[in-house]
């Protein structure tokens, strides 16, 4: 009986953990499968999976064409090892899910096909290499599949699904845009093609229709403006009206329309995704509740003892005091049990980061109480706490900025640098003297750590540079560069001194995890285009040092680039000769400026259709992904920047205030607080489980980085549209949703992965 209860508790904890982290894996519920499921979700297993995924992607750096060449045997052994790990991870997943679910899951099929293709290509390439037959490693393009399709990458898959769902609406706008482009190109061909005009490079001006389409497409991105207009403008000022009309219609109207359509449709599909996740989370919590429920009068409840055991299993790292705080919120009337409605909110409660703080006296107050509590000491500490102290150092930072911009060779400037360093060190020492040191350097005190590390790193580098210059003729530009950079970084401290700046910075920090999702999306696109680019353009363009006497050194090693903008701009180092160079080129193409020079340059050394590669990258990366990234960041920023709090946050704060254990944000700088420090005397629960009054000196606050997961932030966007009493469809129904299936609240979504 006890073993069965333990298994049910373990299964319930798995459901709650899945709800907290929005994992929607339909695992088997047998005791062995549950234990395997816990192992599958262990941080080490997930970290190892990511390690081998990125190791597999990084092999392109060491394979031909390589940045750092390694023998084929070495890279092939590493690749086989990665594939074995992927296969093992997939088999682990198969062990914890039902067979029909596993084989119906597209991502599992994709992983197996990618493993098979990689092994096949590796065997063929190796066999041909033995006979010195040159071939292409075509399977490298499937490596990003592993990053996208493992269960850990659900955020990236969601982004891809949102793109796929947004494509139909984008396609209509894109077709209309292309119609406009083709019409303007035809007008340009008729207006300028017969006038024998030439570009600045002496090439025919708008005489070929396809070239005209390409040049005007580039003008939409403003990369060749006003160069493309100048021959016609020089011929007649009236022709400027054509280009003005073109830019207004295609650059300002259509590009803005792209953003509007992407934003609207992406938000709509993201909302459906998140609403499905919210329903899934509630179903998981209800299943956990059903496992633990007991009858109490006319309702079913979860007993307090079981609730505590459950929370210890789900969140073993939170403090006892934090756990008791959550219990006080869930069991508001202290009845000794938690009802269904309060239990379902547990996952949301765990996703709100609550910091446990303990007021401590300063060590000097214990070691030297007479000195530390003297009138002089109290006056000094009051000065440091005063707002004028912060303003004084803000002025010092601004003066320091002026001195940084002045001539370093002047001895007075060098002496002034020592003065500024001394002032900054005094500031840190005074703050450590005033505030409790462990609180000042707590894990949440980012700006204190930043200030201290920057100041002492600058001090070390300055002393080292001065010592070397005075004792030898040594003049290290690297050390000087470090000193200069550290000096400039000190100016960032001004951000923390202005309240609105700090709010904006905290908001940006909070949405960084969402940015990382699109970082993964960008990595996938970059890897695919980089591998294709290396196969198409490898070796076509070479870089030579400035004093090289090699043939065609000025033409990047290719006579086809003679007198081209690519060669005259000295863009030779921008090539696809290895993986790293390819990434740099793609980054430059994402920025858009001068991308047509790259396209024309590589088209000159291969063939004119090569421009399609660059157009395709611009459409995928700039028009679609960057616009979706902007849309997502806008939505996340609006939610995070708003002053409104969620219902769960409000409940937590109300309970903290009821217990008399709250602390305001601004009070953190004025009190001697220590993060996450507690002992048995400071728990909210006394010995034997009896309730006690809040321990003296123990306080709580909601962290500025409030959400533990990206999904929690996303749900914050749309939570108002999902009533708490709406449990939604059953777990099985949600798993079997088709793309057009209807669910409560007119919800339509694909199966959440």
Tab-separated table of N, CA, C and O in Angstrom, residues 316-428:
chain	number	residue	atom	x	y	z
A	316	UNK	N	12.923	20.622	-5.437
A	316	UNK	CA	13.744	20.350	-4.246
A	316	UNK	C	14.694	21.484	-3.877
A	316	UNK	O	15.204	21.527	-2.766
A	317	UNK	N	14.913	22.412	-4.818
A	317	UNK	CA	15.901	23.460	-4.578
A	317	UNK	C	15.320	24.672	-3.854
A	317	UNK	O	16.080	25.531	-3.405
A	318	UNK	N	13.991	24.791	-3.738
A	318	UNK	CA	13.443	25.973	-3.071
A	318	UNK	C	13.541	25.787	-1.560
A	318	UNK	O	13.556	24.672	-1.049
A	319	UNK	N	13.603	26.887	-0.843
A	319	UNK	CA	13.796	26.845	0.604
A	319	UNK	C	12.523	26.392	1.309
A	319	UNK	O	11.420	26.443	0.754
A	320	UNK	N	12.690	25.955	2.561
A	320	UNK	CA	11.536	25.559	3.368
A	320	UNK	C	10.575	26.728	3.560
A	320	UNK	O	9.348	26.560	3.534
A	321	UNK	N	11.124	27.909	3.756
A	321	UNK	CA	10.288	29.091	3.952
A	321	UNK	C	9.484	29.418	2.704
A	321	UNK	O	8.312	29.770	2.777
A	322	UNK	N	10.117	29.283	1.546
A	322	UNK	CA	9.419	29.502	0.278
A	322	UNK	C	8.296	28.477	0.118
A	322	UNK	O	7.174	28.804	-0.298
A	323	UNK	N	8.581	27.244	0.491
A	323	UNK	CA	7.572	26.188	0.379
A	323	UNK	C	6.381	26.476	1.295
A	323	UNK	O	5.223	26.293	0.914
A	324	UNK	N	6.678	26.942	2.498
A	324	UNK	CA	5.595	27.270	3.431
A	324	UNK	C	4.788	28.475	2.944
A	324	UNK	O	3.573	28.549	3.137
A	325	UNK	N	5.474	29.418	2.299
A	325	UNK	CA	4.767	30.562	1.723
A	325	UNK	C	3.779	30.099	0.666
A	325	UNK	O	2.620	30.552	0.626
A	326	UNK	N	4.208	29.171	-0.206
A	326	UNK	CA	3.319	28.643	-1.244
A	326	UNK	C	2.142	27.892	-0.618
A	326	UNK	O	1.014	27.944	-1.130
A	327	UNK	N	2.405	27.189	0.484
A	327	UNK	CA	1.325	26.487	1.166
A	327	UNK	C	0.320	27.475	1.740
A	327	UNK	O	-0.901	27.264	1.648
A	328	UNK	N	0.796	28.572	2.323
A	328	UNK	CA	-0.118	29.582	2.877
A	328	UNK	C	-1.001	30.178	1.777
A	328	UNK	O	-2.158	30.527	2.017
A	329	UNK	N	-0.440	30.295	0.549
A	329	UNK	CA	-1.224	30.829	-0.574
A	329	UNK	C	-2.251	29.795	-1.038
A	329	UNK	O	-3.422	30.121	-1.294
A	330	UNK	N	-1.817	28.526	-1.144
A	330	UNK	CA	-2.714	27.470	-1.631
A	330	UNK	C	-3.784	27.137	-0.608
A	330	UNK	O	-4.940	26.877	-0.964
A	331	UNK	N	-3.415	27.124	0.669
A	331	UNK	CA	-4.362	26.853	1.750
A	331	UNK	C	-4.553	28.146	2.540
A	331	UNK	O	-4.074	28.299	3.665
A	332	UNK	N	-5.263	29.063	1.923
A	332	UNK	CA	-5.361	30.415	2.468
A	332	UNK	C	-6.001	30.434	3.860
A	332	UNK	O	-5.622	31.213	4.728
A	333	UNK	N	-6.975	29.549	4.074
A	333	UNK	CA	-7.675	29.528	5.360
A	333	UNK	C	-7.069	28.522	6.341
A	333	UNK	O	-7.622	28.299	7.414
A	334	UNK	N	-5.934	27.912	5.959
A	334	UNK	CA	-5.204	26.963	6.813
A	334	UNK	C	-6.125	25.852	7.326
A	334	UNK	O	-6.196	25.562	8.518
A	335	UNK	N	-6.809	25.207	6.362
A	335	UNK	CA	-7.718	24.110	6.710
A	335	UNK	C	-6.987	22.778	6.833
A	335	UNK	O	-7.563	21.798	7.301
A	336	UNK	N	-5.729	22.743	6.345
A	336	UNK	CA	-4.989	21.486	6.372
A	336	UNK	C	-5.113	20.700	5.091
A	336	UNK	O	-4.624	19.571	4.988
A	337	UNK	N	-5.762	21.269	4.061
A	337	UNK	CA	-5.871	20.612	2.761
A	337	UNK	C	-5.969	21.680	1.668
A	337	UNK	O	-6.238	22.852	1.943
A	338	UNK	N	-5.751	21.247	0.419
A	338	UNK	CA	-5.767	22.156	-0.741
A	338	UNK	C	-6.852	21.671	-1.686
A	338	UNK	O	-6.880	20.489	-2.071
A	339	UNK	N	-7.748	22.577	-2.076
A	339	UNK	CA	-8.819	22.186	-2.990
A	339	UNK	C	-8.305	22.150	-4.427
A	339	UNK	O	-7.163	22.515	-4.714
A	340	UNK	N	-9.176	21.717	-5.325
A	340	UNK	CA	-8.778	21.490	-6.721
A	340	UNK	C	-8.326	22.772	-7.404
A	340	UNK	O	-7.301	22.803	-8.079
A	341	UNK	N	-9.083	23.855	-7.213
A	341	UNK	CA	-8.753	25.114	-7.872
A	341	UNK	C	-7.381	25.628	-7.446
A	341	UNK	O	-6.573	26.057	-8.280
A	342	UNK	N	-7.095	25.567	-6.156
A	342	UNK	CA	-5.796	26.032	-5.660
A	342	UNK	C	-4.677	25.101	-6.102
A	342	UNK	O	-3.566	25.545	-6.399
A	343	UNK	N	-4.952	23.799	-6.169
A	343	UNK	CA	-3.929	22.835	-6.576
A	343	UNK	C	-3.503	23.068	-8.021
A	343	UNK	O	-2.316	22.978	-8.347
A	344	UNK	N	-4.468	23.361	-8.891
A	344	UNK	CA	-4.160	23.569	-10.314
A	344	UNK	C	-3.219	24.751	-10.511
A	344	UNK	O	-2.446	24.792	-11.469
A	345	UNK	N	-3.239	25.714	-9.585
A	345	UNK	CA	-2.380	26.892	-9.706
A	345	UNK	C	-0.941	26.651	-9.251
A	345	UNK	O	-0.098	27.543	-9.377
A	346	UNK	N	-0.648	25.447	-8.743
A	346	UNK	CA	0.687	25.180	-8.199
A	346	UNK	C	1.781	25.385	-9.238
A	346	UNK	O	2.841	25.961	-8.935
A	347	UNK	N	1.552	24.926	-10.467
A	347	UNK	CA	2.573	25.078	-11.513
A	347	UNK	C	2.886	26.545	-11.762
A	347	UNK	O	4.052	26.926	-11.939
A	348	UNK	N	1.856	27.399	-11.775
A	348	UNK	CA	2.079	28.831	-11.962
A	348	UNK	C	2.817	29.430	-10.770
A	348	UNK	O	3.671	30.302	-10.933
A	349	UNK	N	2.484	28.980	-9.563
A	349	UNK	CA	3.183	29.475	-8.372
A	349	UNK	C	4.668	29.137	-8.432
A	349	UNK	O	5.519	29.961	-8.089
A	350	UNK	N	4.981	27.936	-8.876
A	350	UNK	CA	6.385	27.517	-8.948
A	350	UNK	C	7.142	28.272	-10.030
A	350	UNK	O	8.367	28.383	-9.959
A	351	UNK	N	6.422	28.775	-11.031
A	351	UNK	CA	7.089	29.499	-12.118
A	351	UNK	C	7.392	30.950	-11.780
A	351	UNK	O	8.097	31.617	-12.531
A	352	UNK	N	6.827	31.448	-10.685
A	352	UNK	CA	7.149	32.805	-10.246
A	352	UNK	C	8.342	32.735	-9.311
A	352	UNK	O	8.300	32.046	-8.293
A	353	UNK	N	9.407	33.427	-9.662
A	353	UNK	CA	10.618	33.380	-8.850
A	353	UNK	C	10.458	34.282	-7.626
A	353	UNK	O	10.310	35.495	-7.756
A	354	UNK	N	10.465	33.664	-6.464
A	354	UNK	CA	10.385	34.385	-5.196
A	354	UNK	C	11.731	34.256	-4.498
A	354	UNK	O	12.232	33.147	-4.301
A	355	UNK	N	12.297	35.388	-4.127
A	355	UNK	CA	13.598	35.392	-3.459
A	355	UNK	C	13.382	35.431	-1.948
A	355	UNK	O	12.631	36.257	-1.434
A	356	UNK	N	14.014	34.506	-1.250
A	356	UNK	CA	13.985	34.499	0.205
A	356	UNK	C	15.156	35.333	0.712
A	356	UNK	O	16.304	35.080	0.349
A	357	UNK	N	14.843	36.324	1.509
A	357	UNK	CA	15.868	37.250	1.991
A	357	UNK	C	15.913	37.238	3.512
A	357	UNK	O	14.882	37.091	4.171
A	358	UNK	N	17.093	37.406	4.049
A	358	UNK	CA	17.250	37.412	5.489
A	358	UNK	C	18.054	38.626	5.912
A	358	UNK	O	19.129	38.892	5.379
A	359	UNK	N	17.504	39.367	6.833
A	359	UNK	CA	18.194	40.564	7.313
A	359	UNK	C	19.334	40.133	8.231
A	359	UNK	O	19.128	39.380	9.178
A	360	UNK	N	20.504	40.613	7.915
A	360	UNK	CA	21.695	40.286	8.700
A	360	UNK	C	22.369	41.565	9.157
A	360	UNK	O	22.373	42.565	8.448
A	361	UNK	N	22.982	41.508	10.292
A	361	UNK	CA	23.783	42.650	10.731
A	361	UNK	C	25.141	42.588	10.063
A	361	UNK	O	25.623	41.518	9.690
A	362	UNK	N	25.773	43.748	9.902
A	362	UNK	CA	27.080	43.819	9.259
A	362	UNK	C	28.127	43.144	10.144
A	362	UNK	O	28.098	43.288	11.376
A	363	UNK	N	29.066	42.374	9.553
A	363	UNK	CA	30.106	41.723	10.376
A	363	UNK	C	30.870	42.703	11.261
A	363	UNK	O	31.216	42.367	12.399
A	364	UNK	N	31.135	43.912	10.742
A	364	UNK	CA	31.859	44.897	11.552
A	364	UNK	C	31.030	45.321	12.763
A	364	UNK	O	31.590	45.695	13.806
A	365	UNK	N	29.697	45.275	12.625
A	365	UNK	CA	28.839	45.590	13.755
A	365	UNK	C	28.947	44.562	14.860
A	365	UNK	O	28.693	44.871	16.036
A	366	UNK	N	29.308	43.314	14.489
A	366	UNK	CA	29.506	42.281	15.497
A	366	UNK	C	30.935	42.263	16.023
A	366	UNK	O	31.177	41.979	17.184
A	367	UNK	N	31.887	42.538	15.131
A	367	UNK	CA	33.301	42.475	15.537
A	367	UNK	C	33.750	43.743	16.267
A	367	UNK	O	34.507	43.681	17.213
A	368	UNK	N	33.313	44.891	15.733
A	368	UNK	CA	33.712	46.173	16.332
A	368	UNK	C	32.472	47.039	16.528
A	368	UNK	O	32.295	48.050	15.842
A	369	UNK	N	31.582	46.665	17.439
A	369	UNK	CA	30.310	47.385	17.570
A	369	UNK	C	30.475	48.851	17.946
A	369	UNK	O	29.716	49.694	17.478
A	370	UNK	N	31.468	49.151	18.784
A	370	UNK	CA	31.636	50.551	19.222
A	370	UNK	C	32.035	51.442	18.056
A	370	UNK	O	31.521	52.549	17.884
A	371	UNK	N	32.968	50.948	17.247
A	371	UNK	CA	33.435	51.741	16.106
A	371	UNK	C	32.345	51.839	15.048
A	371	UNK	O	32.041	52.923	14.528
A	372	UNK	N	31.739	50.696	14.712
A	372	UNK	CA	30.782	50.668	13.612
A	372	UNK	C	29.511	51.452	13.934
A	372	UNK	O	28.868	52.007	13.043
A	373	UNK	N	29.136	51.498	15.225
A	373	UNK	CA	27.920	52.207	15.619
A	373	UNK	C	28.183	53.598	16.173
A	373	UNK	O	27.275	54.245	16.707
A	374	UNK	N	29.420	54.062	16.008
A	374	UNK	CA	29.757	55.409	16.469
A	374	UNK	C	29.063	56.454	15.601
A	374	UNK	O	28.576	56.157	14.506
A	375	UNK	N	29.049	57.693	16.083
A	375	UNK	CA	28.376	58.779	15.366
A	375	UNK	C	29.009	59.016	14.001
A	375	UNK	O	28.314	59.246	13.003
A	376	UNK	N	30.349	58.966	13.955
A	376	UNK	CA	31.056	59.186	12.684
A	376	UNK	C	30.691	58.091	11.682
A	376	UNK	O	30.433	58.354	10.498
A	377	UNK	N	30.688	56.834	12.145
A	377	UNK	CA	30.365	55.708	11.266
A	377	UNK	C	28.936	55.809	10.762
A	377	UNK	O	28.671	55.577	9.574
A	378	UNK	N	27.998	56.149	11.635
A	378	UNK	CA	26.606	56.275	11.216
A	378	UNK	C	26.417	57.405	10.211
A	378	UNK	O	25.648	57.283	9.255
A	379	UNK	N	27.154	58.502	10.416
A	379	UNK	CA	27.085	59.614	9.458
A	379	UNK	C	27.622	59.181	8.094
A	379	UNK	O	27.028	59.482	7.053
A	380	UNK	N	28.757	58.456	8.108
A	380	UNK	CA	29.357	57.992	6.857
A	380	UNK	C	28.408	57.068	6.112
A	380	UNK	O	28.212	57.192	4.895
A	381	UNK	N	27.763	56.181	6.837
A	381	UNK	CA	26.839	55.252	6.196
A	381	UNK	C	25.589	55.959	5.682
A	381	UNK	O	25.045	55.601	4.638
A	382	UNK	N	25.143	56.963	6.389
A	382	UNK	CA	23.984	57.732	5.913
A	382	UNK	C	24.323	58.490	4.639
A	382	UNK	O	23.478	58.642	3.754
A	383	UNK	N	25.570	58.976	4.540
A	383	UNK	CA	26.015	59.658	3.315
A	383	UNK	C	26.001	58.691	2.135
A	383	UNK	O	25.532	59.016	1.036
A	384	UNK	N	26.515	57.469	2.340
A	384	UNK	CA	26.571	56.477	1.260
A	384	UNK	C	25.165	56.075	0.817
A	384	UNK	O	24.920	55.857	-0.378
A	385	UNK	N	24.219	55.999	1.769
A	385	UNK	CA	22.849	55.625	1.431
A	385	UNK	C	22.074	56.759	0.773
A	385	UNK	O	21.062	56.520	0.123
A	386	UNK	N	22.551	57.974	0.937
A	386	UNK	CA	21.823	59.126	0.402
A	386	UNK	C	21.876	59.134	-1.122
A	386	UNK	O	22.864	58.721	-1.737
A	387	UNK	N	20.789	59.617	-1.719
A	387	UNK	CA	20.723	59.686	-3.181
A	387	UNK	C	21.811	60.586	-3.748
A	387	UNK	O	22.288	60.373	-4.867
A	388	UNK	N	22.245	61.593	-2.973
A	388	UNK	CA	23.291	62.489	-3.448
A	388	UNK	C	24.603	61.777	-3.702
A	388	UNK	O	25.389	62.185	-4.572
A	389	UNK	N	24.865	60.688	-2.971
A	389	UNK	CA	26.088	59.907	-3.188
A	389	UNK	C	26.077	59.293	-4.589
A	389	UNK	O	27.089	59.305	-5.299
A	390	UNK	N	24.912	58.771	-4.992
A	390	UNK	CA	24.772	58.185	-6.331
A	390	UNK	C	24.927	59.268	-7.393
A	390	UNK	O	25.618	59.079	-8.403
A	391	UNK	N	24.289	60.421	-7.171
A	391	UNK	CA	24.385	61.507	-8.145
A	391	UNK	C	25.834	61.986	-8.284
A	391	UNK	O	26.277	62.304	-9.391
A	392	UNK	N	26.551	62.058	-7.186
A	392	UNK	CA	27.956	62.496	-7.234
A	392	UNK	C	28.769	61.578	-8.131
A	392	UNK	O	29.553	62.042	-8.977
A	393	UNK	N	28.574	60.288	-7.969
A	393	UNK	CA	29.355	59.355	-8.788
A	393	UNK	C	28.848	59.313	-10.226
A	393	UNK	O	29.608	58.987	-11.142
A	394	UNK	N	27.590	59.657	-10.454
A	394	UNK	CA	27.130	59.807	-11.838
A	394	UNK	C	27.884	60.938	-12.530
A	394	UNK	O	28.296	60.815	-13.698
A	395	UNK	N	28.070	62.037	-11.812
A	395	UNK	CA	28.832	63.173	-12.360
A	395	UNK	C	30.280	62.765	-12.604
A	395	UNK	O	30.880	63.104	-13.642
A	396	UNK	N	30.855	62.004	-11.667
A	396	UNK	CA	32.238	61.533	-11.831
A	396	UNK	C	32.362	60.662	-13.073
A	396	UNK	O	33.338	60.766	-13.836
A	397	UNK	N	31.370	59.798	-13.310
A	397	UNK	CA	31.400	58.931	-14.498
A	397	UNK	C	31.358	59.773	-15.772
A	397	UNK	O	32.090	59.498	-16.745
A	398	UNK	N	30.519	60.803	-15.796
A	398	UNK	CA	30.430	61.664	-16.980
A	398	UNK	C	31.735	62.415	-17.217
A	398	UNK	O	32.191	62.553	-18.362
A	399	UNK	N	32.349	62.913	-16.147
A	399	UNK	CA	33.655	63.581	-16.287
A	399	UNK	C	34.694	62.585	-16.786
A	399	UNK	O	35.526	62.902	-17.643
A	400	UNK	N	34.642	61.359	-16.251
A	400	UNK	CA	35.554	60.306	-16.705
A	400	UNK	C	35.390	60.036	-18.201
A	400	UNK	O	36.374	59.808	-18.918
A	401	UNK	N	34.138	60.101	-18.689
A	401	UNK	CA	33.891	59.880	-20.117
A	401	UNK	C	34.589	60.933	-20.961
A	401	UNK	O	35.142	60.636	-22.031
A	402	UNK	N	34.592	62.173	-20.470
A	402	UNK	CA	35.279	63.247	-21.203
A	402	UNK	C	36.774	62.983	-21.250
A	402	UNK	O	37.418	63.126	-22.295
A	403	UNK	N	37.350	62.573	-20.133
A	403	UNK	CA	38.787	62.307	-20.083
A	403	UNK	C	39.174	61.118	-20.957
A	403	UNK	O	40.262	61.091	-21.535
A	404	UNK	N	38.282	60.108	-21.046
A	404	UNK	CA	38.573	58.958	-21.906
A	404	UNK	C	38.703	59.400	-23.359
A	404	UNK	O	39.530	58.873	-24.123
A	405	UNK	N	37.898	60.382	-23.763
A	405	UNK	CA	37.916	60.849	-25.152
A	405	UNK	C	39.115	61.736	-25.453
A	405	UNK	O	39.411	61.998	-26.625
A	406	UNK	N	39.831	62.197	-24.424
A	406	UNK	CA	40.971	63.088	-24.634
A	406	UNK	C	42.226	62.308	-24.982
A	406	UNK	O	42.265	61.079	-24.932
A	407	UNK	N	43.293	63.032	-25.298
A	407	UNK	CA	44.552	62.441	-25.762
A	407	UNK	C	45.207	61.648	-24.642
A	407	UNK	O	45.557	62.193	-23.590
A	408	UNK	N	45.433	60.352	-24.866
A	408	UNK	CA	46.031	59.486	-23.860
A	408	UNK	C	47.501	59.809	-23.624
A	408	UNK	O	48.049	59.511	-22.556
A	409	UNK	N	48.161	60.416	-24.607
A	409	UNK	CA	49.592	60.681	-24.477
A	409	UNK	C	49.890	61.781	-23.468
A	409	UNK	O	51.006	61.881	-22.964
A	410	UNK	N	48.924	62.605	-23.177
A	410	UNK	CA	49.148	63.675	-22.206
A	410	UNK	C	49.349	63.090	-20.815
A	410	UNK	O	48.562	62.264	-20.362
A	411	UNK	N	50.419	63.497	-20.087
A	411	UNK	CA	50.666	62.944	-18.742
A	411	UNK	C	49.545	63.278	-17.772
A	411	UNK	O	49.257	62.500	-16.865
A	412	UNK	N	48.893	64.439	-17.952
A	412	UNK	CA	47.808	64.810	-17.049
A	412	UNK	C	46.624	63.851	-17.186
A	412	UNK	O	45.948	63.532	-16.205
A	413	UNK	N	46.381	63.400	-18.421
A	413	UNK	CA	45.287	62.449	-18.641
A	413	UNK	C	45.605	61.121	-17.963
A	413	UNK	O	44.737	60.485	-17.347
A	414	UNK	N	46.878	60.693	-18.042
A	414	UNK	CA	47.289	59.447	-17.401
A	414	UNK	C	47.138	59.532	-15.890
A	414	UNK	O	46.670	58.592	-15.241
A	415	UNK	N	47.533	60.676	-15.325
A	415	UNK	CA	47.385	60.859	-13.873
A	415	UNK	C	45.908	60.872	-13.484
A	415	UNK	O	45.522	60.334	-12.437
A	416	UNK	N	45.081	61.504	-14.328
A	416	UNK	CA	43.649	61.569	-14.035
A	416	UNK	C	43.029	60.176	-13.994
A	416	UNK	O	42.118	59.914	-13.195
A	417	UNK	N	43.552	59.266	-14.827
A	417	UNK	CA	43.025	57.903	-14.839
A	417	UNK	C	43.219	57.234	-13.481
A	417	UNK	O	42.339	56.534	-12.981
A	418	UNK	N	44.381	57.479	-12.862
A	418	UNK	CA	44.624	56.917	-11.525
A	418	UNK	C	43.668	57.528	-10.498
A	418	UNK	O	43.209	56.841	-9.584
A	419	UNK	N	43.360	58.804	-10.668
A	419	UNK	CA	42.429	59.469	-9.749
A	419	UNK	C	41.035	58.844	-9.855
A	419	UNK	O	40.388	58.546	-8.838
A	420	UNK	N	40.586	58.623	-11.091
A	420	UNK	CA	39.263	58.026	-11.284
A	420	UNK	C	39.217	56.599	-10.732
A	420	UNK	O	38.235	56.205	-10.090
A	421	UNK	N	40.282	55.824	-10.970
A	421	UNK	CA	40.322	54.467	-10.433
A	421	UNK	C	40.239	54.481	-8.908
A	421	UNK	O	39.530	53.675	-8.298
A	422	UNK	N	40.980	55.417	-8.304
A	422	UNK	CA	40.964	55.526	-6.837
A	422	UNK	C	39.561	55.882	-6.334
A	422	UNK	O	39.090	55.317	-5.337
A	423	UNK	N	38.884	56.786	-7.024
A	423	UNK	CA	37.532	57.177	-6.614
A	423	UNK	C	36.556	56.003	-6.710
A	423	UNK	O	35.711	55.810	-5.824
A	424	UNK	N	36.684	55.202	-7.776
A	424	UNK	CA	35.795	54.057	-7.936
A	424	UNK	C	36.062	52.997	-6.868
A	424	UNK	O	35.128	52.364	-6.359
A	425	UNK	N	37.327	52.781	-6.549
A	425	UNK	CA	37.662	51.803	-5.506
A	425	UNK	C	37.131	52.268	-4.154
A	425	UNK	O	36.594	51.477	-3.372
A	426	UNK	N	37.267	53.567	-3.880
A	426	UNK	CA	36.723	54.125	-2.628
A	426	UNK	C	35.211	53.918	-2.565
A	426	UNK	O	34.656	53.582	-1.520
A	427	UNK	N	34.539	54.113	-3.707
A	427	UNK	CA	33.087	53.921	-3.743
A	427	UNK	C	32.718	52.489	-3.361
A	427	UNK	O	31.811	52.267	-2.542
A	428	UNK	N	33.418	51.506	-3.941
A	428	UNK	CA	33.120	50.103	-3.649
A	428	UNK	C	33.386	49.789	-2.184
A	428	UNK	O	32.579	49.133	-1.506
